């Protein structure tokens, strides 16, 4: 079945630092790729997505590029803020039933 | 538009008791999902409905878990009897179309279940 490998967390950064969160996946077919975010006390929400190879998803200063050759979808942000503190989940979406497979998630804490 | 609604938000029960969770998806969304999120892990799909039919329940522990979506709108997930390892957040999500993987799933706030 499909699977996701996310880098081990938690990650603690100072405000304005550069962020990279690695994600690699195995999936049948040609998945769409998603990053979801879970802010403290809130539900999961879509951060960004990419639907085909070499597409770049972006939102709120975050970016991720669909790399089919390396089956990766790494999340980056040039300058993190305290408000970016949250849990981030990488998830490919595959199959006729459009099934999301989530990684373990990684907790990001940003210090002022 | 209103988001995915879930209730209750929190539930504490003792093992071997029964519990039910309710979900109302976004209006017009044909596909509904129930996920289980154990602390420190990503959500795991339990069951997926397309309208009122089950599309995927391969990871639903059917000896104790059941779910229904009788009129193709809201849905109920039940656990009977509950075990300690069922302590988790139960998330409901909905999606507009089936078969187009780029359409995002919209998640509700979840129900946090604690089994004592």
Coordinates of N, CA and C in Angstrom, one line a residue:
Chain A
X1 N 0.8 -1.2 0.0 CA 0.0 0.0 0.0 C 0.9 1.3 0.0
X2 N 0.2 2.4 -0.1 CA 0.9 3.7 -0.1 C 1.5 3.9 1.3
X3 N 2.6 4.7 1.3 CA 3.2 5.1 2.6 C 4.0 6.4 2.4
X4 N 4.2 7.0 3.6 CA 4.9 8.3 3.6 C 5.9 8.3 4.7
X5 N 7.1 8.8 4.4 CA 8.2 9.0 5.3 C 8.5 10.4 5.5
X6 N 8.3 10.9 6.8 CA 8.6 12.3 7.1 C 9.8 12.3 8.0
X7 N 10.6 13.3 7.9 CA 11.7 13.5 8.8 C 11.3 13.5 10.3
X8 N 12.2 13.0 11.1 CA 11.9 12.9 12.5 C 11.8 14.3 13.2
X9 N 10.8 14.5 14.1 CA 10.7 15.7 14.8 C 10.9 15.5 16.3
X10 N 10.6 16.5 17.1 CA 10.1 17.8 16.7 C 11.2 18.7 16.1
X11 N 10.8 19.8 15.5 CA 11.7 20.8 15.0 C 11.5 22.1 15.7
X12 N 12.6 22.7 16.2 CA 12.5 24.0 16.9 C 13.4 25.0 16.2
X13 N 12.8 26.1 15.8 CA 13.5 27.1 15.1 C 13.3 28.5 15.7
X14 N 14.2 29.4 15.4 CA 14.0 30.8 15.8 C 13.3 31.5 14.7
X15 N 12.5 32.5 15.1 CA 11.8 33.3 14.1 C 12.7 33.8 13.0
X16 N 12.2 33.8 11.8 CA 12.9 34.2 10.6 C 13.9 33.2 10.1
X17 N 14.0 32.0 10.7 CA 14.9 31.0 10.2 C 14.3 30.3 9.0
X18 N 15.1 29.6 8.2 CA 14.7 28.9 7.0 C 14.2 27.5 7.5
X19 N 13.1 27.0 6.9 CA 12.5 25.8 7.2 C 12.5 24.8 6.0
X20 N 12.9 23.6 6.3 CA 12.7 22.5 5.3 C 12.2 21.3 6.1
X21 N 11.1 20.7 5.6 CA 10.6 19.5 6.2 C 10.5 18.5 5.1
X22 N 11.3 17.4 5.2 CA 11.4 16.4 4.2 C 10.2 15.4 4.2
X23 N 9.8 15.1 3.0 CA 8.7 14.1 2.8 C 9.0 13.2 1.6
X24 N 9.1 11.9 1.7 CA 9.1 11.0 0.6 C 7.9 10.1 0.7
X25 N 7.5 9.5 -0.5 CA 6.3 8.7 -0.5 C 6.5 7.5 -1.4
X26 N 5.7 6.5 -1.2 CA 5.5 5.4 -2.1 C 4.1 5.4 -2.4
X27 N 3.7 5.3 -3.7 CA 2.3 5.3 -4.0 C 2.1 4.6 -5.3
X28 N 0.9 4.0 -5.4 CA 0.5 3.3 -6.7 C -0.1 4.4 -7.6
X29 N 0.1 4.3 -8.9 CA -0.4 5.2 -9.8 C 0.3 6.6 -9.7
X30 N -0.5 7.6 -10.0 CA 0.1 9.0 -10.1 C -0.6 9.8 -9.1
X31 N -0.1 10.0 -7.9 CA -0.8 10.7 -6.8 C -0.8 12.2 -7.0
X32 N -1.8 12.8 -6.4 CA -1.7 14.2 -6.1 C -1.0 14.3 -4.7
X33 N -0.3 15.3 -4.4 CA 0.4 15.4 -3.2 C -0.1 16.6 -2.4
X34 N -0.2 16.4 -1.1 CA -0.8 17.5 -0.2 C 0.1 17.6 1.0
X35 N 0.1 18.9 1.5 CA 0.6 19.2 2.9 C -0.6 19.7 3.7
X36 N -0.9 19.1 4.8 CA -1.9 19.5 5.7 C -1.2 20.1 7.0
X37 N -1.9 21.0 7.6 CA -1.4 21.6 8.8 C -2.4 21.5 9.9
X38 N -2.0 21.3 11.1 CA -2.9 21.3 12.3 C -2.3 22.2 13.3
X39 N -3.0 23.4 13.4 CA -2.6 24.4 14.4 C -3.1 24.0 15.8
X40 N -2.5 24.4 16.9 CA -2.9 24.0 18.2 C -4.4 24.2 18.4
X41 N -5.1 23.2 18.9 CA -6.5 23.3 19.2 C -7.4 23.4 18.0
X42 N -6.9 23.2 16.8 CA -7.7 23.4 15.6 C -7.7 22.1 14.8
X43 N -8.6 22.0 13.8 CA -8.6 20.8 12.9 C -7.6 20.9 11.8
X44 N -7.5 19.8 11.1 CA -6.6 19.7 9.9 C -7.1 20.6 8.8
X45 N -6.1 21.3 8.2 CA -6.5 22.1 7.1 C -5.4 22.0 6.0
X46 N -5.9 22.2 4.8 CA -5.0 22.1 3.7 C -4.0 23.3 3.7
X47 N -2.7 23.0 3.5 CA -1.7 24.1 3.4 C -1.4 24.3 1.9
X48 N -1.1 23.3 1.2 CA -0.8 23.4 -0.2 C -0.9 22.0 -0.9
X49 N -0.9 22.1 -2.2 CA -1.0 20.8 -3.0 C -0.3 21.0 -4.3
X50 N 0.0 19.8 -4.9 CA 0.5 19.8 -6.3 C -0.1 18.5 -6.9
X51 N -0.5 18.6 -8.2 CA -1.2 17.5 -8.8 C -0.4 16.8 -9.9
X52 N 0.7 17.4 -10.3 CA 1.5 16.6 -11.3 C 3.0 17.0 -11.2
X53 N 3.8 16.2 -11.8 CA 5.3 16.3 -11.7 C 5.7 17.7 -12.0
X54 N 6.6 18.2 -11.2 CA 7.3 19.5 -11.3 C 6.3 20.7 -10.9
X55 N 5.1 20.4 -10.6 CA 4.2 21.5 -10.1 C 4.8 22.0 -8.7
X56 N 4.6 23.2 -8.5 CA 4.9 23.8 -7.2 C 3.7 24.3 -6.5
X57 N 3.4 23.8 -5.3 CA 2.3 24.3 -4.5 C 2.8 25.4 -3.6
X58 N 2.0 26.4 -3.3 CA 2.5 27.5 -2.4 C 1.3 28.1 -1.7
X59 N 1.6 28.5 -0.5 CA 0.5 29.1 0.3 C 1.2 29.7 1.6
X60 N 0.8 30.9 2.0 CA 1.3 31.5 3.3 C 2.8 31.5 3.3
X61 N 3.5 31.6 2.2 CA 5.0 31.6 2.2 C 5.6 30.3 2.2
X62 N 4.8 29.2 2.3 CA 5.3 27.8 2.2 C 5.3 27.4 0.7
X63 N 6.3 26.6 0.4 CA 6.3 26.0 -1.0 C 6.7 24.5 -0.9
X64 N 6.2 23.8 -1.9 CA 6.7 22.4 -2.1 C 6.6 22.0 -3.5
X65 N 7.6 21.3 -4.1 CA 7.6 20.9 -5.5 C 7.5 19.4 -5.6
X66 N 6.6 19.0 -6.5 CA 6.3 17.6 -6.8 C 7.5 17.1 -7.6
X67 N 8.3 16.2 -7.0 CA 9.5 15.6 -7.6 C 9.2 14.1 -7.8
X68 N 8.7 13.8 -9.0 CA 8.4 12.4 -9.3 C 9.6 11.5 -9.4
X69 N 10.7 12.0 -9.9 CA 11.9 11.2 -10.0 C 12.4 10.7 -8.7
X70 N 12.2 11.5 -7.6 CA 12.7 11.2 -6.3 C 11.6 10.9 -5.3
X71 N 10.4 10.8 -5.8 CA 9.1 10.6 -5.0 C 9.2 11.5 -3.8
X72 N 9.4 12.8 -3.9 CA 9.5 13.6 -2.8 C 8.6 14.9 -2.9
X73 N 8.3 15.5 -1.8 CA 7.5 16.7 -1.8 C 7.9 17.5 -0.5
X74 N 9.1 18.0 -0.5 CA 9.6 18.6 0.6 C 9.0 20.0 0.8
X75 N 8.7 20.4 2.1 CA 8.1 21.6 2.4 C 9.1 22.6 2.8
X76 N 9.1 23.9 2.3 CA 10.1 24.9 2.6 C 9.4 26.2 2.9
X77 N 10.0 27.0 3.8 CA 9.6 28.4 4.0 C 10.9 29.2 4.3
X78 N 11.0 30.3 3.7 CA 12.2 31.1 3.8 C 12.4 31.8 5.1
X79 N 11.3 32.1 5.8 CA 11.4 32.9 7.0 C 10.2 32.5 7.9
X80 N 10.4 31.7 8.9 CA 9.2 31.2 9.7 C 8.8 32.2 10.7
X81 N 7.6 32.2 11.1 CA 7.0 33.0 12.2 C 6.5 32.2 13.3
X82 N 6.4 32.8 14.5 CA 5.8 32.1 15.6 C 4.5 31.5 15.3
X83 N 3.7 32.2 14.5 CA 2.4 31.7 14.1 C 2.4 30.4 13.3
X84 N 3.6 30.0 12.8 CA 3.7 28.8 12.0 C 3.9 27.6 12.9
X85 N 3.9 27.7 14.2 CA 4.0 26.6 15.1 C 2.8 25.7 15.0
X86 N 3.0 24.5 14.6 CA 1.9 23.6 14.3 C 2.5 22.2 14.0
X87 N 1.6 21.3 13.7 CA 2.0 19.9 13.2 C 1.7 19.9 11.7
X88 N 2.7 19.4 11.0 CA 2.6 19.4 9.5 C 2.6 17.9 9.0
X89 N 1.6 17.6 8.1 CA 1.5 16.3 7.6 C 1.6 16.3 6.1
X90 N 2.4 15.4 5.6 CA 2.5 15.1 4.2 C 1.6 14.0 3.8
X91 N 0.9 14.1 2.6 CA -0.1 13.0 2.3 C -0.3 12.9 0.8
X92 N 0.1 11.8 0.2 CA -0.3 11.5 -1.2 C -1.7 11.1 -1.2
X93 N -2.3 11.4 -2.4 CA -3.7 11.0 -2.6 C -3.8 10.2 -3.8
X94 N -4.2 8.9 -3.7 CA -4.2 8.1 -4.9 C -5.4 7.2 -5.0
X95 N -5.5 6.6 -6.1 CA -6.5 5.6 -6.4 C -7.9 6.2 -6.8
X96 N -8.7 5.3 -7.3 CA -10.0 5.7 -7.7 C -10.9 6.2 -6.6
X97 N -10.6 5.7 -5.4 CA -11.3 6.2 -4.2 C -10.7 7.4 -3.6
X98 N -9.6 8.0 -4.2 CA -9.0 9.2 -3.7 C -8.7 9.1 -2.2
X99 N -7.8 8.2 -1.9 CA -7.5 7.9 -0.5 C -6.2 8.7 -0.1
X100 N -6.3 9.4 1.0 CA -5.2 10.1 1.6 C -4.4 9.2 2.5
X101 N -3.1 9.1 2.4 CA -2.2 8.4 3.3 C -1.4 9.4 4.0
X102 N -1.5 9.5 5.3 CA -0.8 10.5 6.1 C 0.5 10.0 6.6
X103 N 1.5 10.8 6.7 CA 2.7 10.6 7.4 C 2.4 10.8 8.9
X104 N 3.5 10.5 9.7 CA 3.3 10.7 11.2 C 3.1 12.1 11.6
X105 N 3.6 13.0 10.8 CA 3.5 14.4 11.1 C 4.7 14.9 11.8
X106 N 5.0 16.1 11.7 CA 6.2 16.7 12.4 C 5.8 18.0 13.1
X107 N 6.2 18.1 14.3 CA 5.8 19.3 15.1 C 6.8 20.4 15.0
X108 N 6.4 21.5 14.6 CA 7.3 22.7 14.4 C 7.0 23.7 15.5
X109 N 8.0 24.1 16.2 CA 7.9 25.1 17.2 C 8.8 26.3 16.8
X110 N 8.3 27.5 16.8 CA 9.1 28.6 16.4 C 9.2 29.6 17.6
X111 N 10.4 29.9 18.0 CA 10.7 30.7 19.1 C 10.8 32.2 18.7
X112 N 10.3 33.1 19.5 CA 10.4 34.5 19.1 C 11.9 35.0 19.1
Chain B
X1 N -19.3 29.2 3.1 CA -20.0 28.0 3.4 C -19.6 27.4 4.7
X2 N -20.6 26.7 5.3 CA -20.3 26.1 6.6 C -19.3 24.9 6.4
X3 N -18.5 24.7 7.4 CA -17.5 23.6 7.3 C -18.1 22.3 7.8
X4 N -17.2 21.3 8.0 CA -17.7 20.0 8.5 C -17.9 20.1 10.0
X5 N -19.1 19.6 10.4 CA -19.5 19.7 11.8 C -19.4 18.4 12.4
X6 N -18.9 18.3 13.6 CA -18.8 17.1 14.4 C -19.2 17.3 15.8
X7 N -19.8 16.3 16.4 CA -20.2 16.3 17.8 C -20.2 14.9 18.4
X8 N -19.9 14.8 19.7 CA -19.4 15.9 20.6 C -18.0 16.2 20.3
X9 N -17.5 17.2 20.9 CA -16.0 17.6 20.7 C -15.2 16.7 21.6
X10 N -15.7 16.3 22.8 CA -15.0 15.5 23.8 C -15.9 14.5 24.3
X11 N -15.3 13.3 24.6 CA -16.1 12.2 25.3 C -15.1 11.4 26.1
X12 N -15.6 11.1 27.3 CA -14.8 10.3 28.2 C -15.7 9.1 28.6
X13 N -15.3 7.9 28.4 CA -16.1 6.7 28.8 C -15.2 5.7 29.4
X14 N -15.8 4.7 30.0 CA -15.0 3.6 30.5 C -15.0 2.5 29.5
X15 N -14.0 1.6 29.6 CA -13.8 0.5 28.7 C -15.1 -0.4 28.8
X16 N -15.4 -0.9 27.7 CA -16.6 -1.8 27.5 C -17.9 -1.0 27.3
X17 N -17.8 0.3 27.5 CA -19.0 1.1 27.2 C -19.1 1.4 25.7
X18 N -20.3 1.9 25.3 CA -20.5 2.3 23.9 C -20.4 3.8 23.7
X19 N -20.1 4.2 22.5 CA -20.0 5.6 22.2 C -20.4 5.8 20.7
X20 N -20.9 7.0 20.4 CA -21.3 7.3 19.0 C -20.8 8.7 18.7
X21 N -20.4 8.9 17.5 CA -19.9 10.2 17.0 C -20.8 10.6 15.8
X22 N -21.0 11.9 15.7 CA -21.8 12.4 14.6 C -21.1 13.3 13.7
X23 N -21.3 13.3 12.4 CA -20.6 14.2 11.5 C -21.6 14.7 10.4
X24 N -21.6 16.0 10.2 CA -22.4 16.6 9.1 C -21.4 17.2 8.1
X25 N -21.3 16.7 6.9 CA -20.3 17.2 5.9 C -20.7 18.5 5.3
X26 N -19.9 19.1 4.5 CA -20.2 20.3 3.8 C -21.3 20.0 2.8
X27 N -22.2 20.9 2.7 CA -23.4 20.6 1.8 C -22.9 20.3 0.4
X28 N -23.5 19.3 -0.2 CA -23.1 18.9 -1.6 C -21.9 18.0 -1.7
X29 N -21.3 17.7 -0.6 CA -20.1 16.8 -0.7 C -20.6 15.4 -0.7
X30 N -20.3 14.6 -1.7 CA -20.8 13.3 -1.8 C -20.0 12.3 -1.0
X31 N -18.7 12.6 -0.9 CA -17.8 11.6 -0.2 C -17.5 12.0 1.2
X32 N -17.6 11.1 2.1 CA -17.4 11.3 3.5 C -16.4 10.3 4.1
X33 N -15.5 10.7 4.9 CA -14.4 9.9 5.5 C -14.5 10.0 7.0
X34 N -14.2 8.9 7.6 CA -13.9 8.8 9.1 C -12.4 8.4 9.2
X35 N -11.7 9.2 10.1 CA -10.3 8.8 10.4 C -10.1 8.7 11.9
X36 N -9.2 7.9 12.3 CA -8.7 7.8 13.6 C -7.3 8.3 13.8
X37 N -7.1 9.3 14.7 CA -5.8 9.9 14.9 C -5.4 9.6 16.3
X38 N -4.5 8.7 16.5 CA -3.9 8.4 17.8 C -2.8 9.4 18.1
X39 N -2.7 9.8 19.3 CA -1.7 10.8 19.7 C -0.3 10.5 19.2
X40 N 0.2 11.5 18.5 CA 1.6 11.4 17.9 C 1.7 10.7 16.6
X41 N 0.5 10.4 16.0 CA 0.5 9.8 14.7 C -0.4 10.6 13.7
X42 N -0.3 10.2 12.4 CA -1.1 10.8 11.4 C -2.5 10.1 11.4
X43 N -3.5 10.8 10.8 CA -4.8 10.2 10.7 C -4.7 8.9 9.9
X44 N -5.5 7.9 10.3 CA -5.7 6.6 9.6 C -7.1 6.5 9.2
X45 N -7.3 6.2 7.9 CA -8.7 6.1 7.4 C -9.3 4.9 8.0
X46 N -10.6 5.1 8.5 CA -11.4 3.9 9.0 C -12.4 3.5 7.9
X47 N -13.1 4.5 7.4 CA -14.1 4.1 6.4 C -14.4 5.3 5.5
X48 N -14.8 5.0 4.3 CA -15.1 6.0 3.3 C -16.5 5.7 2.7
X49 N -17.3 6.7 2.6 CA -18.6 6.6 2.0 C -18.7 7.5 0.7
X50 N -19.4 6.9 -0.3 CA -19.7 7.7 -1.5 C -21.3 7.7 -1.4
X51 N -21.8 8.9 -1.2 CA -23.3 9.1 -0.9 C -23.6 8.2 0.3
X52 N -24.5 7.2 0.2 CA -24.8 6.4 1.3 C -24.2 5.0 1.2
X53 N -23.3 4.8 0.2 CA -22.6 3.5 0.1 C -21.2 3.5 0.6
X54 N -20.8 2.3 1.1 CA -19.4 2.2 1.6 C -18.4 1.9 0.5
X55 N -17.4 2.7 0.3 CA -16.4 2.5 -0.7 C -15.2 1.8 -0.2
X56 N -14.8 2.1 1.0 CA -13.6 1.4 1.6 C -13.8 1.3 3.1
X57 N -13.8 0.1 3.6 CA -13.8 0.0 5.1 C -12.8 -1.1 5.5
X58 N -11.8 -1.2 4.7 CA -10.8 -2.2 4.9 C -10.0 -2.1 6.3
X59 N -9.9 -0.9 6.8 CA -9.2 -0.7 8.1 C -10.1 -0.5 9.3
X60 N -11.4 -0.7 9.1 CA -12.4 -0.6 10.2 C -12.4 -1.9 11.0
X61 N -12.2 -1.8 12.3 CA -12.3 -3.0 13.1 C -13.8 -3.4 13.3
X62 N -14.2 -4.2 12.4 CA -15.7 -4.4 12.3 C -16.3 -5.2 13.5
X63 N -15.5 -5.8 14.3 CA -16.0 -6.5 15.5 C -16.5 -5.5 16.5
X64 N -16.1 -4.2 16.4 CA -16.5 -3.3 17.4 C -16.9 -1.9 16.9
X65 N -16.5 -1.6 15.7 CA -16.8 -0.3 15.1 C -17.8 -0.5 14.0
X66 N -18.7 0.4 13.9 CA -19.7 0.5 12.8 C -20.0 1.9 12.4
X67 N -20.4 2.1 11.2 CA -20.7 3.4 10.7 C -21.8 3.4 9.7
X68 N -22.5 4.4 9.6 CA -23.6 4.5 8.6 C -23.8 5.9 8.1
X69 N -24.4 6.0 7.0 CA -24.7 7.3 6.3 C -26.0 7.1 5.6
X70 N -27.0 7.0 6.3 CA -28.3 6.4 5.8 C -28.8 7.3 4.6
X71 N -28.9 8.5 4.7 CA -29.5 9.4 3.7 C -28.5 10.1 2.8
X72 N -27.2 9.6 2.9 CA -26.2 10.2 2.1 C -25.7 11.6 2.5
X73 N -26.1 12.0 3.7 CA -25.7 13.3 4.2 C -24.9 13.1 5.4
X74 N -25.5 13.2 6.6 CA -24.7 13.1 7.8 C -24.4 11.6 8.1
X75 N -23.5 11.4 9.0 CA -23.0 10.0 9.3 C -22.8 9.9 10.8
X76 N -22.8 8.6 11.2 CA -22.6 8.3 12.6 C -21.5 7.1 12.7
X77 N -20.6 7.3 13.5 CA -19.6 6.3 13.8 C -19.8 5.8 15.2
X78 N -19.9 4.4 15.4 CA -20.1 3.9 16.7 C -19.0 2.9 17.1
X79 N -18.7 2.9 18.4 CA -17.8 1.9 19.0 C -18.5 1.2 20.1
X80 N -18.5 -0.2 20.0 CA -19.2 -1.0 21.0 C -18.7 -2.4 21.0
X81 N -18.0 -2.8 22.1 CA -17.6 -2.0 23.2 C -16.3 -1.3 23.0
X82 N -16.0 -0.3 23.7 CA -14.8 0.5 23.6 C -13.6 -0.2 24.4
X83 N -12.4 -0.1 23.8 CA -11.2 -0.6 24.5 C -10.3 0.6 24.8
X84 N -9.4 0.4 25.7 CA -8.4 1.5 26.0 C -7.7 2.0 24.8
X85 N -7.4 1.1 23.8 CA -6.6 1.5 22.7 C -7.4 2.3 21.7
X86 N -8.7 2.5 21.9 CA -9.6 3.3 21.1 C -9.4 4.8 21.4
X87 N -8.7 5.1 22.5 CA -8.5 6.5 22.8 C -7.8 7.2 21.7
X88 N -8.4 8.3 21.1 CA -7.9 8.9 19.9 C -8.8 10.1 19.6
X89 N -8.4 10.8 18.6 CA -9.3 11.8 18.0 C -9.9 11.2 16.7
X90 N -11.2 11.3 16.6 CA -11.9 10.8 15.5 C -12.3 12.0 14.6
X91 N -11.8 11.9 13.4 CA -11.9 13.0 12.4 C -12.9 12.6 11.3
X92 N -13.7 13.6 11.0 CA -14.6 13.4 9.8 C -14.1 14.4 8.7
X93 N -14.2 13.9 7.5 CA -13.8 14.8 6.4 C -14.8 14.6 5.2
X94 N -14.9 15.6 4.4 CA -15.7 15.4 3.2 C -15.1 16.0 2.0
X95 N -15.5 15.5 0.9 CA -14.9 15.9 -0.4 C -16.0 15.9 -1.5
X96 N -15.8 16.8 -2.5 CA -16.8 17.1 -3.4 C -17.0 15.9 -4.4
X97 N -15.9 15.5 -5.0 CA -16.0 14.6 -6.1 C -15.2 13.3 -5.8
X98 N -15.6 12.2 -6.4 CA -14.9 11.0 -6.3 C -14.1 10.8 -7.5
X99 N -12.9 10.2 -7.4 CA -12.1 9.8 -8.5 C -11.2 10.9 -9.1
X100 N -11.2 12.1 -8.5 CA -10.3 13.1 -9.0 C -9.4 13.5 -7.8
X101 N -8.2 13.0 -7.9 CA -7.4 13.0 -6.7 C -7.0 14.4 -6.2
X102 N -7.1 15.4 -7.1 CA -6.7 16.7 -6.7 C -7.7 17.4 -5.8
X103 N -8.9 16.9 -5.7 CA -9.8 17.6 -4.9 C -9.5 17.4 -3.4
X104 N -9.4 18.5 -2.6 CA -9.0 18.3 -1.3 C -10.1 17.8 -0.4
X105 N -9.7 17.2 0.7 CA -10.7 16.8 1.7 C -10.7 17.9 2.8
X106 N -11.9 18.2 3.3 CA -12.1 19.2 4.3 C -12.4 18.5 5.6
X107 N -11.7 18.9 6.6 CA -11.8 18.2 7.9 C -12.6 18.9 8.9
X108 N -13.4 18.2 9.7 CA -14.0 18.7 10.9 C -13.0 18.9 12.1
X109 N -13.5 19.5 13.2 CA -12.6 19.7 14.3 C -12.3 18.5 15.1
X110 N -13.0 17.4 14.9 CA -12.7 16.1 15.5 C -13.4 15.9 16.9
X111 N -13.5 14.7 17.3 CA -14.0 14.3 18.6 C -12.9 13.6 19.3
X112 N -12.5 14.1 20.5 CA -11.4 13.5 21.3 C -12.1 12.5 22.2
X113 N -11.8 11.2 22.0 CA -12.3 10.2 22.9 C -11.2 9.7 23.9
X114 N -11.6 9.6 25.1 CA -10.7 9.1 26.1 C -11.4 7.9 26.8
X115 N -10.8 6.7 26.7 CA -11.4 5.5 27.3 C -10.6 5.1 28.5
X116 N -11.3 5.1 29.7 CA -10.6 4.8 31.0 C -10.8 3.4 31.4

